Amino acid sequence: MRELFHDQLDAMFVDLAGICGQVETAVGQATEALLSGDVAIAEQVIIGDIEIDRAREKVEDDAFALLSLQQPVAGDLRTVVAALRMVTELERMGDLSVHVAKIARLRVPQVAVPVEIRPTVSRMAAVAEDMVRRVSQIITGRDVEAAIELGRDDEVMDQLRRQSFTELLSDDWPHGVEAAVDIALLGRYYERIADHAVSVAHRVVFVVTGLNPSSVGA
């Protein structure tokens, strides 16, 4: 019975890694729509979020079933509760990708990101997508060191966010208030994706060690 229970726990973490893959795709496609003004890709991200929501519901159902039927304690209970929190974070990352796609769709036939700030936004998007990819690997491998390293690397995103503000608040910003608001929102969305990725990674540390990441070197 306990072996079956742990198989079910492992399957739940496989599902979590799968959701990470879906989110990674959503981030990449949303960014492509944003930088190209491709409304079809933007719509694909928006519609595809339904699949992420369904995957989240499955993980929740499985977790609640384990809680009610197996009544886990100690480390097993910690794992199930962490999975519930992680799947919520992952769903929010998908929602943030939808927000990016909606900005892209709103500005069609124009492109939402002015040429001057495109390198900064592209870099933020690449960092966010990379962090989601690494979270999938962290979940699959229960990799504490990689999880801690991801938390440290989040500073790169914070620096890019500050850089984007510097650019859009400069005295010679030529693109008006609407574009400035778009860039401010986009920066926030990518930053929050990174924050959620770090939060998921920290929960993996807690699952494996029973300790907060700060206690093991984060």
mmCIF file with all atom_site columns, C-alpha atoms in Angstrom:
data_model
loop_
_atom_site.group_PDB
_atom_site.id
_atom_site.type_symbol
_atom_site.label_atom_id
_atom_site.label_alt_id
_atom_site.label_comp_id
_atom_site.label_asym_id
_atom_site.label_entity_id
_atom_site.label_seq_id
_atom_site.pdbx_PDB_ins_code
_atom_site.Cartn_x
_atom_site.Cartn_y
_atom_site.Cartn_z
_atom_site.occupancy
_atom_site.B_iso_or_equiv
_atom_site.pdbx_formal_charge
_atom_site.auth_seq_id
_atom_site.auth_comp_id
_atom_site.auth_asym_id
_atom_site.auth_atom_id
_atom_site.pdbx_PDB_model_num
ATOM 1   C CA . MET A 1 1   ? 0.000  0.000  0.000   1.00 0.00 ? 1   MET A CA 1
ATOM 2   C CA . ARG A 1 2   ? 2.779  2.448  0.894   1.00 0.00 ? 2   ARG A CA 1
ATOM 3   C CA . GLU A 1 3   ? 4.603  1.602  -2.322  1.00 0.00 ? 3   GLU A CA 1
ATOM 4   C CA . LEU A 1 4   ? 1.489  2.449  -4.306  1.00 0.00 ? 4   LEU A CA 1
ATOM 5   C CA . PHE A 1 5   ? 1.157  5.697  -2.368  1.00 0.00 ? 5   PHE A CA 1
ATOM 6   C CA . HIS A 1 6   ? 4.699  6.746  -3.214  1.00 0.00 ? 6   HIS A CA 1
ATOM 7   C CA . ASP A 1 7   ? 4.136  5.801  -6.848  1.00 0.00 ? 7   ASP A CA 1
ATOM 8   C CA . GLN A 1 8   ? 1.143  8.148  -6.821  1.00 0.00 ? 8   GLN A CA 1
ATOM 9   C CA . LEU A 1 9   ? 3.256  10.909 -5.291  1.00 0.00 ? 9   LEU A CA 1
ATOM 10  C CA . ASP A 1 10  ? 5.891  10.425 -7.984  1.00 0.00 ? 10  ASP A CA 1
ATOM 11  C CA . ALA A 1 11  ? 3.198  10.530 -10.685 1.00 0.00 ? 11  ALA A CA 1
ATOM 12  C CA . MET A 1 12  ? 1.944  13.819 -9.266  1.00 0.00 ? 12  MET A CA 1
ATOM 13  C CA . PHE A 1 13  ? 5.423  15.320 -9.585  1.00 0.00 ? 13  PHE A CA 1
ATOM 14  C CA . VAL A 1 14  ? 5.622  14.058 -13.167 1.00 0.00 ? 14  VAL A CA 1
ATOM 15  C CA . ASP A 1 15  ? 2.375  15.943 -13.803 1.00 0.00 ? 15  ASP A CA 1
ATOM 16  C CA . LEU A 1 16  ? 3.850  19.075 -12.206 1.00 0.00 ? 16  LEU A CA 1
ATOM 17  C CA . ALA A 1 17  ? 6.875  18.868 -14.499 1.00 0.00 ? 17  ALA A CA 1
ATOM 18  C CA . GLY A 1 18  ? 4.494  18.435 -17.427 1.00 0.00 ? 18  GLY A CA 1
ATOM 19  C CA . ILE A 1 19  ? 2.662  21.617 -16.480 1.00 0.00 ? 19  ILE A CA 1
ATOM 20  C CA . CYS A 1 20  ? 6.032  23.366 -16.399 1.00 0.00 ? 20  CYS A CA 1
ATOM 21  C CA . GLY A 1 21  ? 6.510  22.269 -19.994 1.00 0.00 ? 21  GLY A CA 1
ATOM 22  C CA . GLN A 1 22  ? 3.139  23.731 -20.934 1.00 0.00 ? 22  GLN A CA 1
ATOM 23  C CA . VAL A 1 23  ? 4.000  26.997 -19.197 1.00 0.00 ? 23  VAL A CA 1
ATOM 24  C CA . GLU A 1 24  ? 7.383  27.149 -20.915 1.00 0.00 ? 24  GLU A CA 1
ATOM 25  C CA . THR A 1 25  ? 5.621  26.824 -24.271 1.00 0.00 ? 25  THR A CA 1
ATOM 26  C CA . ALA A 1 26  ? 3.116  29.509 -23.294 1.00 0.00 ? 26  ALA A CA 1
ATOM 27  C CA . VAL A 1 27  ? 5.858  31.945 -22.281 1.00 0.00 ? 27  VAL A CA 1
ATOM 28  C CA . GLY A 1 28  ? 7.729  31.359 -25.530 1.00 0.00 ? 28  GLY A CA 1
ATOM 29  C CA . GLN A 1 29  ? 4.667  31.716 -27.718 1.00 0.00 ? 29  GLN A CA 1
ATOM 30  C CA . ALA A 1 30  ? 3.420  34.795 -25.867 1.00 0.00 ? 30  ALA A CA 1
ATOM 31  C CA . THR A 1 31  ? 6.797  36.432 -26.389 1.00 0.00 ? 31  THR A CA 1
ATOM 32  C CA . GLU A 1 32  ? 6.801  35.504 -30.068 1.00 0.00 ? 32  GLU A CA 1
ATOM 33  C CA . ALA A 1 33  ? 3.355  37.072 -30.463 1.00 0.00 ? 33  ALA A CA 1
ATOM 34  C CA . LEU A 1 34  ? 4.493  40.137 -28.563 1.00 0.00 ? 34  LEU A CA 1
ATOM 35  C CA . LEU A 1 35  ? 7.586  40.762 -30.669 1.00 0.00 ? 35  LEU A CA 1
ATOM 36  C CA . SER A 1 36  ? 6.041  39.861 -34.019 1.00 0.00 ? 36  SER A CA 1
ATOM 37  C CA . GLY A 1 37  ? 2.490  41.189 -33.631 1.00 0.00 ? 37  GLY A CA 1
ATOM 38  C CA . ASP A 1 38  ? 1.145  37.772 -34.638 1.00 0.00 ? 38  ASP A CA 1
ATOM 39  C CA . VAL A 1 39  ? -2.441 37.650 -33.401 1.00 0.00 ? 39  VAL A CA 1
ATOM 40  C CA . ALA A 1 40  ? -2.859 33.953 -34.238 1.00 0.00 ? 40  ALA A CA 1
ATOM 41  C CA . ILE A 1 41  ? -0.059 32.981 -31.875 1.00 0.00 ? 41  ILE A CA 1
ATOM 42  C CA . ALA A 1 42  ? -1.464 35.277 -29.191 1.00 0.00 ? 42  ALA A CA 1
ATOM 43  C CA . GLU A 1 43  ? -4.847 33.575 -29.516 1.00 0.00 ? 43  GLU A CA 1
ATOM 44  C CA . GLN A 1 44  ? -3.164 30.183 -29.286 1.00 0.00 ? 44  GLN A CA 1
ATOM 45  C CA . VAL A 1 45  ? -1.668 31.119 -25.908 1.00 0.00 ? 45  VAL A CA 1
ATOM 46  C CA . ILE A 1 46  ? -4.973 32.464 -24.619 1.00 0.00 ? 46  ILE A CA 1
ATOM 47  C CA . ILE A 1 47  ? -6.960 29.410 -25.693 1.00 0.00 ? 47  ILE A CA 1
ATOM 48  C CA . GLY A 1 48  ? -4.221 27.009 -24.595 1.00 0.00 ? 48  GLY A CA 1
ATOM 49  C CA . ASP A 1 49  ? -4.444 28.243 -21.016 1.00 0.00 ? 49  ASP A CA 1
ATOM 50  C CA . ILE A 1 50  ? -7.516 26.032 -20.648 1.00 0.00 ? 50  ILE A CA 1
ATOM 51  C CA . GLU A 1 51  ? -5.241 22.979 -20.857 1.00 0.00 ? 51  GLU A CA 1
ATOM 52  C CA . ILE A 1 52  ? -3.021 24.328 -18.075 1.00 0.00 ? 52  ILE A CA 1
ATOM 53  C CA . ASP A 1 53  ? -6.119 24.892 -15.943 1.00 0.00 ? 53  ASP A CA 1
ATOM 54  C CA . ARG A 1 54  ? -7.262 21.312 -16.576 1.00 0.00 ? 54  ARG A CA 1
ATOM 55  C CA . ALA A 1 55  ? -3.840 19.947 -15.679 1.00 0.00 ? 55  ALA A CA 1
ATOM 56  C CA . ARG A 1 56  ? -3.924 21.969 -12.457 1.00 0.00 ? 56  ARG A CA 1
ATOM 57  C CA . GLU A 1 57  ? -7.343 20.544 -11.615 1.00 0.00 ? 57  GLU A CA 1
ATOM 58  C CA . LYS A 1 58  ? -6.036 16.997 -12.114 1.00 0.00 ? 58  LYS A CA 1
ATOM 59  C CA . VAL A 1 59  ? -3.117 17.551 -9.748  1.00 0.00 ? 59  VAL A CA 1
ATOM 60  C CA . GLU A 1 60  ? -5.448 19.073 -7.172  1.00 0.00 ? 60  GLU A CA 1
ATOM 61  C CA . ASP A 1 61  ? -7.892 16.163 -7.465  1.00 0.00 ? 61  ASP A CA 1
ATOM 62  C CA . ASP A 1 62  ? -5.080 13.647 -7.107  1.00 0.00 ? 62  ASP A CA 1
ATOM 63  C CA . ALA A 1 63  ? -3.636 15.471 -4.106  1.00 0.00 ? 63  ALA A CA 1
ATOM 64  C CA . PHE A 1 64  ? -6.974 15.709 -2.314  1.00 0.00 ? 64  PHE A CA 1
ATOM 65  C CA . ALA A 1 65  ? -7.612 12.034 -3.000  1.00 0.00 ? 65  ALA A CA 1
ATOM 66  C CA . LEU A 1 66  ? -4.279 11.147 -1.416  1.00 0.00 ? 66  LEU A CA 1
ATOM 67  C CA . LEU A 1 67  ? -5.033 13.331 1.590   1.00 0.00 ? 67  LEU A CA 1
ATOM 68  C CA . SER A 1 68  ? -8.448 11.783 2.163   1.00 0.00 ? 68  SER A CA 1
ATOM 69  C CA . LEU A 1 69  ? -7.657 8.154  1.378   1.00 0.00 ? 69  LEU A CA 1
ATOM 70  C CA . GLN A 1 70  ? -4.076 7.797  2.611   1.00 0.00 ? 70  GLN A CA 1
ATOM 71  C CA . GLN A 1 71  ? -4.021 10.377 5.428   1.00 0.00 ? 71  GLN A CA 1
ATOM 72  C CA . PRO A 1 72  ? -0.275 11.003 5.008   1.00 0.00 ? 72  PRO A CA 1
ATOM 73  C CA . VAL A 1 73  ? 1.874  12.338 7.832   1.00 0.00 ? 73  VAL A CA 1
ATOM 74  C CA . ALA A 1 74  ? 5.313  13.901 8.244   1.00 0.00 ? 74  ALA A CA 1
ATOM 75  C CA . GLY A 1 75  ? 7.333  14.002 5.007   1.00 0.00 ? 75  GLY A CA 1
ATOM 76  C CA . ASP A 1 76  ? 4.571  12.509 2.881   1.00 0.00 ? 76  ASP A CA 1
ATOM 77  C CA . LEU A 1 77  ? 2.085  15.120 4.058   1.00 0.00 ? 77  LEU A CA 1
ATOM 78  C CA . ARG A 1 78  ? 4.663  17.818 3.380   1.00 0.00 ? 78  ARG A CA 1
ATOM 79  C CA . THR A 1 79  ? 5.043  16.557 -0.179  1.00 0.00 ? 79  THR A CA 1
ATOM 80  C CA . VAL A 1 80  ? 1.320  16.533 -0.925  1.00 0.00 ? 80  VAL A CA 1
ATOM 81  C CA . VAL A 1 81  ? 0.744  20.004 0.526   1.00 0.00 ? 81  VAL A CA 1
ATOM 82  C CA . ALA A 1 82  ? 3.772  21.345 -1.362  1.00 0.00 ? 82  ALA A CA 1
ATOM 83  C CA . ALA A 1 83  ? 2.411  19.888 -4.604  1.00 0.00 ? 83  ALA A CA 1
ATOM 84  C CA . LEU A 1 84  ? -0.877 21.728 -4.081  1.00 0.00 ? 84  LEU A CA 1
ATOM 85  C CA . ARG A 1 85  ? 0.952  24.998 -3.597  1.00 0.00 ? 85  ARG A CA 1
ATOM 86  C CA . MET A 1 86  ? 3.297  24.395 -6.500  1.00 0.00 ? 86  MET A CA 1
ATOM 87  C CA . VAL A 1 87  ? 0.504  23.708 -8.963  1.00 0.00 ? 87  VAL A CA 1
ATOM 88  C CA . THR A 1 88  ? -1.151 26.997 -7.987  1.00 0.00 ? 88  THR A CA 1
ATOM 89  C CA . GLU A 1 89  ? 2.099  28.841 -8.694  1.00 0.00 ? 89  GLU A CA 1
ATOM 90  C CA . LEU A 1 90  ? 2.433  27.118 -12.062 1.00 0.00 ? 90  LEU A CA 1
ATOM 91  C CA . GLU A 1 91  ? -1.112 28.017 -13.049 1.00 0.00 ? 91  GLU A CA 1
ATOM 92  C CA . ARG A 1 92  ? -0.414 31.658 -12.216 1.00 0.00 ? 92  ARG A CA 1
ATOM 93  C CA . MET A 1 93  ? 2.642  31.550 -14.466 1.00 0.00 ? 93  MET A CA 1
ATOM 94  C CA . GLY A 1 94  ? 0.368  30.386 -17.262 1.00 0.00 ? 94  GLY A CA 1
ATOM 95  C CA . ASP A 1 95  ? -2.046 33.212 -16.498 1.00 0.00 ? 95  ASP A CA 1
ATOM 96  C CA . LEU A 1 96  ? 0.809  35.718 -16.719 1.00 0.00 ? 96  LEU A CA 1
ATOM 97  C CA . SER A 1 97  ? 1.716  34.347 -20.148 1.00 0.00 ? 97  SER A CA 1
ATOM 98  C CA . VAL A 1 98  ? -1.885 35.010 -21.183 1.00 0.00 ? 98  VAL A CA 1
ATOM 99  C CA . HIS A 1 99  ? -1.534 38.610 -19.972 1.00 0.00 ? 99  HIS A CA 1
ATOM 100 C CA . VAL A 1 100 ? 1.520  39.019 -22.233 1.00 0.00 ? 100 VAL A CA 1
ATOM 101 C CA . ALA A 1 101 ? -0.394 37.532 -25.158 1.00 0.00 ? 101 ALA A CA 1
ATOM 102 C CA . LYS A 1 102 ? -3.332 39.871 -24.552 1.00 0.00 ? 102 LYS A CA 1
ATOM 103 C CA . ILE A 1 103 ? -1.067 42.918 -24.752 1.00 0.00 ? 103 ILE A CA 1
ATOM 104 C CA . ALA A 1 104 ? 0.281  41.560 -28.039 1.00 0.00 ? 104 ALA A CA 1
ATOM 105 C CA . ARG A 1 105 ? -3.257 41.045 -29.360 1.00 0.00 ? 105 ARG A CA 1
ATOM 106 C CA . LEU A 1 106 ? -4.412 44.472 -28.187 1.00 0.00 ? 106 LEU A CA 1
ATOM 107 C CA . ARG A 1 107 ? -1.749 46.295 -30.222 1.00 0.00 ? 107 ARG A CA 1
ATOM 108 C CA . VAL A 1 108 ? -2.206 44.390 -33.502 1.00 0.00 ? 108 VAL A CA 1
ATOM 109 C CA . PRO A 1 109 ? -1.544 45.411 -36.278 1.00 0.00 ? 109 PRO A CA 1
ATOM 110 C CA . GLN A 1 110 ? 1.187  47.306 -34.434 1.00 0.00 ? 110 GLN A CA 1
ATOM 111 C CA . VAL A 1 111 ? 3.888  45.663 -32.324 1.00 0.00 ? 111 VAL A CA 1
ATOM 112 C CA . ALA A 1 112 ? 3.585  46.505 -28.626 1.00 0.00 ? 112 ALA A CA 1
ATOM 113 C CA . VAL A 1 113 ? 7.324  46.745 -27.924 1.00 0.00 ? 113 VAL A CA 1
ATOM 114 C CA . PRO A 1 114 ? 9.194  49.738 -29.410 1.00 0.00 ? 114 PRO A CA 1
ATOM 115 C CA . VAL A 1 115 ? 12.431 48.928 -31.200 1.00 0.00 ? 115 VAL A CA 1
ATOM 116 C CA . GLU A 1 116 ? 14.606 50.742 -28.640 1.00 0.00 ? 116 GLU A CA 1
ATOM 117 C CA . ILE A 1 117 ? 13.468 48.631 -25.707 1.00 0.00 ? 117 ILE A CA 1
ATOM 118 C CA . ARG A 1 118 ? 13.089 45.360 -27.577 1.00 0.00 ? 118 ARG A CA 1
ATOM 119 C CA . PRO A 1 119 ? 16.502 43.981 -26.444 1.00 0.00 ? 119 PRO A CA 1
ATOM 120 C CA . THR A 1 120 ? 15.577 44.454 -22.782 1.00 0.00 ? 120 THR A CA 1
ATOM 121 C CA . VAL A 1 121 ? 12.127 42.888 -23.134 1.00 0.00 ? 121 VAL A CA 1
ATOM 122 C CA . SER A 1 122 ? 13.522 40.017 -25.207 1.00 0.00 ? 122 SER A CA 1
ATOM 123 C CA . ARG A 1 123 ? 16.119 39.342 -22.539 1.00 0.00 ? 123 ARG A CA 1
ATOM 124 C CA . MET A 1 124 ? 13.497 39.389 -19.770 1.00 0.00 ? 124 MET A CA 1
ATOM 125 C CA . ALA A 1 125 ? 11.400 36.917 -21.737 1.00 0.00 ? 125 ALA A CA 1
ATOM 126 C CA . ALA A 1 126 ? 14.390 34.634 -22.345 1.00 0.00 ? 126 ALA A CA 1
ATOM 127 C CA . VAL A 1 127 ? 15.305 34.650 -18.654 1.00 0.00 ? 127 VAL A CA 1
ATOM 128 C CA . ALA A 1 128 ? 11.704 33.871 -17.655 1.00 0.00 ? 128 ALA A CA 1
ATOM 129 C CA . GLU A 1 129 ? 11.458 31.011 -20.146 1.00 0.00 ? 129 GLU A CA 1
ATOM 130 C CA . ASP A 1 130 ? 14.800 29.581 -19.031 1.00 0.00 ? 130 ASP A CA 1
ATOM 131 C CA . MET A 1 131 ? 13.744 29.698 -15.386 1.00 0.00 ? 131 MET A CA 1
ATOM 132 C CA . VAL A 1 132 ? 10.540 27.793 -16.166 1.00 0.00 ? 132 VAL A CA 1
ATOM 133 C CA . ARG A 1 133 ? 12.560 25.173 -18.058 1.00 0.00 ? 133 ARG A CA 1
ATOM 134 C CA . ARG A 1 134 ? 14.923 24.774 -15.123 1.00 0.00 ? 134 ARG A CA 1
ATOM 135 C CA . VAL A 1 135 ? 12.035 24.450 -12.677 1.00 0.00 ? 135 VAL A CA 1
ATOM 136 C CA . SER A 1 136 ? 10.770 21.464 -14.658 1.00 0.00 ? 136 SER A CA 1
ATOM 137 C CA . GLN A 1 137 ? 14.173 19.818 -14.259 1.00 0.00 ? 137 GLN A CA 1
ATOM 138 C CA . ILE A 1 138 ? 14.265 20.707 -10.559 1.00 0.00 ? 138 ILE A CA 1
ATOM 139 C CA . ILE A 1 139 ? 10.872 19.098 -9.988  1.00 0.00 ? 139 ILE A CA 1
ATOM 140 C CA . THR A 1 140 ? 11.790 15.975 -11.938 1.00 0.00 ? 140 THR A CA 1
ATOM 141 C CA . GLY A 1 141 ? 15.124 15.504 -10.171 1.00 0.00 ? 141 GLY A CA 1
ATOM 142 C CA . ARG A 1 142 ? 14.157 16.931 -6.767  1.00 0.00 ? 142 ARG A CA 1
ATOM 143 C CA . ASP A 1 143 ? 17.405 18.866 -7.242  1.00 0.00 ? 143 ASP A CA 1
ATOM 144 C CA . VAL A 1 144 ? 18.059 21.004 -4.160  1.00 0.00 ? 144 VAL A CA 1
ATOM 145 C CA . GLU A 1 145 ? 21.276 22.609 -5.420  1.00 0.00 ? 145 GLU A CA 1
ATOM 146 C CA . ALA A 1 146 ? 19.683 23.627 -8.718  1.00 0.00 ? 146 ALA A CA 1
ATOM 147 C CA . ALA A 1 147 ? 16.691 25.022 -6.824  1.00 0.00 ? 147 ALA A CA 1
ATOM 148 C CA . ILE A 1 148 ? 18.912 27.169 -4.636  1.00 0.00 ? 148 ILE A CA 1
ATOM 149 C CA . GLU A 1 149 ? 20.899 28.353 -7.663  1.00 0.00 ? 149 GLU A CA 1
ATOM 150 C CA . LEU A 1 150 ? 17.689 29.394 -9.422  1.00 0.00 ? 150 LEU A CA 1
ATOM 151 C CA . GLY A 1 151 ? 16.813 31.624 -6.477  1.00 0.00 ? 151 GLY A CA 1
ATOM 152 C CA . ARG A 1 152 ? 20.174 33.343 -6.724  1.00 0.00 ? 152 ARG A CA 1
ATOM 153 C CA . ASP A 1 153 ? 19.837 33.833 -10.481 1.00 0.00 ? 153 ASP A CA 1
ATOM 154 C CA . ASP A 1 154 ? 16.543 35.683 -10.039 1.00 0.00 ? 154 ASP A CA 1
ATOM 155 C CA . GLU A 1 155 ? 18.645 38.806 -9.501  1.00 0.00 ? 155 GLU A CA 1
ATOM 156 C CA . VAL A 1 156 ? 19.230 38.893 -13.275 1.00 0.00 ? 156 VAL A CA 1
ATOM 157 C CA . MET A 1 157 ? 15.512 39.423 -13.808 1.00 0.00 ? 157 MET A CA 1
ATOM 158 C CA . ASP A 1 158 ? 15.399 42.104 -11.140 1.00 0.00 ? 158 ASP A CA 1
ATOM 159 C CA . GLN A 1 159 ? 18.214 43.986 -12.870 1.00 0.00 ? 159 GLN A CA 1
ATOM 160 C CA . LEU A 1 160 ? 16.428 43.795 -16.224 1.00 0.00 ? 160 LEU A CA 1
ATOM 161 C CA . ARG A 1 161 ? 13.243 45.081 -14.625 1.00 0.00 ? 161 ARG A CA 1
ATOM 162 C CA . ARG A 1 162 ? 15.104 48.083 -13.237 1.00 0.00 ? 162 ARG A CA 1
ATOM 163 C CA . GLN A 1 163 ? 16.703 48.660 -16.637 1.00 0.00 ? 163 GLN A CA 1
ATOM 164 C CA . SER A 1 164 ? 13.311 48.673 -18.349 1.00 0.00 ? 164 SER A CA 1
ATOM 165 C CA . PHE A 1 165 ? 12.068 51.326 -15.934 1.00 0.00 ? 165 PHE A CA 1
ATOM 166 C CA . THR A 1 166 ? 15.150 53.432 -16.587 1.00 0.00 ? 166 THR A CA 1
ATOM 167 C CA . GLU A 1 167 ? 14.471 53.290 -20.326 1.00 0.00 ? 167 GLU A CA 1
ATOM 168 C CA . LEU A 1 168 ? 10.775 54.093 -20.244 1.00 0.00 ? 168 LEU A CA 1
ATOM 169 C CA . LEU A 1 169 ? 11.142 56.869 -17.649 1.00 0.00 ? 169 LEU A CA 1
ATOM 170 C CA . SER A 1 170 ? 13.947 58.645 -19.497 1.00 0.00 ? 170 SER A CA 1
ATOM 171 C CA . ASP A 1 171 ? 13.335 62.238 -20.569 1.00 0.00 ? 171 ASP A CA 1
ATOM 172 C CA . ASP A 1 172 ? 13.661 61.325 -24.252 1.00 0.00 ? 172 ASP A CA 1
ATOM 173 C CA . TRP A 1 173 ? 11.100 58.467 -24.237 1.00 0.00 ? 173 TRP A CA 1
ATOM 174 C CA . PRO A 1 174 ? 9.302  59.136 -27.555 1.00 0.00 ? 174 PRO A CA 1
ATOM 175 C CA . HIS A 1 175 ? 6.492  56.573 -27.517 1.00 0.00 ? 175 HIS A CA 1
ATOM 176 C CA . GLY A 1 176 ? 3.906  58.118 -25.234 1.00 0.00 ? 176 GLY A CA 1
ATOM 177 C CA . VAL A 1 177 ? 2.022  56.941 -22.176 1.00 0.00 ? 177 VAL A CA 1
ATOM 178 C CA . GLU A 1 178 ? 0.298  53.932 -23.759 1.00 0.00 ? 178 GLU A CA 1
ATOM 179 C CA . ALA A 1 179 ? 3.569  52.256 -24.752 1.00 0.00 ? 179 ALA A CA 1
ATOM 180 C CA . ALA A 1 180 ? 5.100  53.100 -21.386 1.00 0.00 ? 180 ALA A CA 1
ATOM 181 C CA . VAL A 1 181 ? 2.211  51.411 -19.588 1.00 0.00 ? 181 VAL A CA 1
ATOM 182 C CA . ASP A 1 182 ? 2.576  48.346 -21.832 1.00 0.00 ? 182 ASP A CA 1
ATOM 183 C CA . ILE A 1 183 ? 6.273  48.049 -21.059 1.00 0.00 ? 183 ILE A CA 1
ATOM 184 C CA . ALA A 1 184 ? 5.708  48.541 -17.332 1.00 0.00 ? 184 ALA A CA 1
ATOM 185 C CA . LEU A 1 185 ? 3.078  45.782 -17.334 1.00 0.00 ? 185 LEU A CA 1
ATOM 186 C CA . LEU A 1 186 ? 5.182  43.435 -19.443 1.00 0.00 ? 186 LEU A CA 1
ATOM 187 C CA . GLY A 1 187 ? 8.120  43.892 -17.104 1.00 0.00 ? 187 GLY A CA 1
ATOM 188 C CA . ARG A 1 188 ? 5.878  43.068 -14.175 1.00 0.00 ? 188 ARG A CA 1
ATOM 189 C CA . TYR A 1 189 ? 4.485  39.966 -15.870 1.00 0.00 ? 189 TYR A CA 1
ATOM 190 C CA . TYR A 1 190 ? 7.896  38.522 -16.719 1.00 0.00 ? 190 TYR A CA 1
ATOM 191 C CA . GLU A 1 191 ? 9.212  39.385 -13.266 1.00 0.00 ? 191 GLU A CA 1
ATOM 192 C CA . ARG A 1 192 ? 6.272  37.600 -11.626 1.00 0.00 ? 192 ARG A CA 1
ATOM 193 C CA . ILE A 1 193 ? 6.824  34.514 -13.781 1.00 0.00 ? 193 ILE A CA 1
ATOM 194 C CA . ALA A 1 194 ? 10.386 34.430 -12.477 1.00 0.00 ? 194 ALA A CA 1
ATOM 195 C CA . ASP A 1 195 ? 9.205  34.978 -8.892  1.00 0.00 ? 195 ASP A CA 1
ATOM 196 C CA . HIS A 1 196 ? 6.763  32.086 -9.139  1.00 0.00 ? 196 HIS A CA 1
ATOM 197 C CA . ALA A 1 197 ? 9.497  29.891 -10.619 1.00 0.00 ? 197 ALA A CA 1
ATOM 198 C CA . VAL A 1 198 ? 11.700 30.630 -7.619  1.00 0.00 ? 198 VAL A CA 1
ATOM 199 C CA . SER A 1 199 ? 8.817  29.932 -5.255  1.00 0.00 ? 199 SER A CA 1
ATOM 200 C CA . VAL A 1 200 ? 8.220  26.526 -6.858  1.00 0.00 ? 200 VAL A CA 1
ATOM 201 C CA . ALA A 1 201 ? 11.934 25.737 -6.639  1.00 0.00 ? 201 ALA A CA 1
ATOM 202 C CA . HIS A 1 202 ? 11.944 26.685 -2.961  1.00 0.00 ? 202 HIS A CA 1
ATOM 203 C CA . ARG A 1 203 ? 9.045  24.321 -2.329  1.00 0.00 ? 203 ARG A CA 1
ATOM 204 C CA . VAL A 1 204 ? 11.102 21.516 -3.853  1.00 0.00 ? 204 VAL A CA 1
ATOM 205 C CA . VAL A 1 205 ? 13.852 22.323 -1.351  1.00 0.00 ? 205 VAL A CA 1
ATOM 206 C CA . PHE A 1 206 ? 11.285 22.103 1.445   1.00 0.00 ? 206 PHE A CA 1
ATOM 207 C CA . VAL A 1 207 ? 9.935  18.779 0.156   1.00 0.00 ? 207 VAL A CA 1
ATOM 208 C CA . VAL A 1 208 ? 13.390 17.211 0.021   1.00 0.00 ? 208 VAL A CA 1
ATOM 209 C CA . THR A 1 209 ? 14.955 18.672 3.161   1.00 0.00 ? 209 THR A CA 1
ATOM 210 C CA . GLY A 1 210 ? 12.056 19.758 5.377   1.00 0.00 ? 210 GLY A CA 1
ATOM 211 C CA . LEU A 1 211 ? 13.846 23.101 5.712   1.00 0.00 ? 211 LEU A CA 1
ATOM 212 C CA . ASN A 1 212 ? 13.313 26.578 4.319   1.00 0.00 ? 212 ASN A CA 1
ATOM 213 C CA . PRO A 1 213 ? 15.756 27.404 1.503   1.00 0.00 ? 213 PRO A CA 1
ATOM 214 C CA . SER A 1 214 ? 17.444 30.064 3.636   1.00 0.00 ? 214 SER A CA 1
ATOM 215 C CA . SER A 1 215 ? 18.509 27.294 6.010   1.00 0.00 ? 215 SER A CA 1
ATOM 216 C CA . VAL A 1 216 ? 20.270 25.336 3.279   1.00 0.00 ? 216 VAL A CA 1
ATOM 217 C CA . GLY A 1 217 ? 22.111 28.116 1.487   1.00 0.00 ? 217 GLY A CA 1
ATOM 218 C CA . ALA A 1 218 ? 19.562 29.998 -0.654  1.00 0.00 ? 218 ALA A CA 1
#
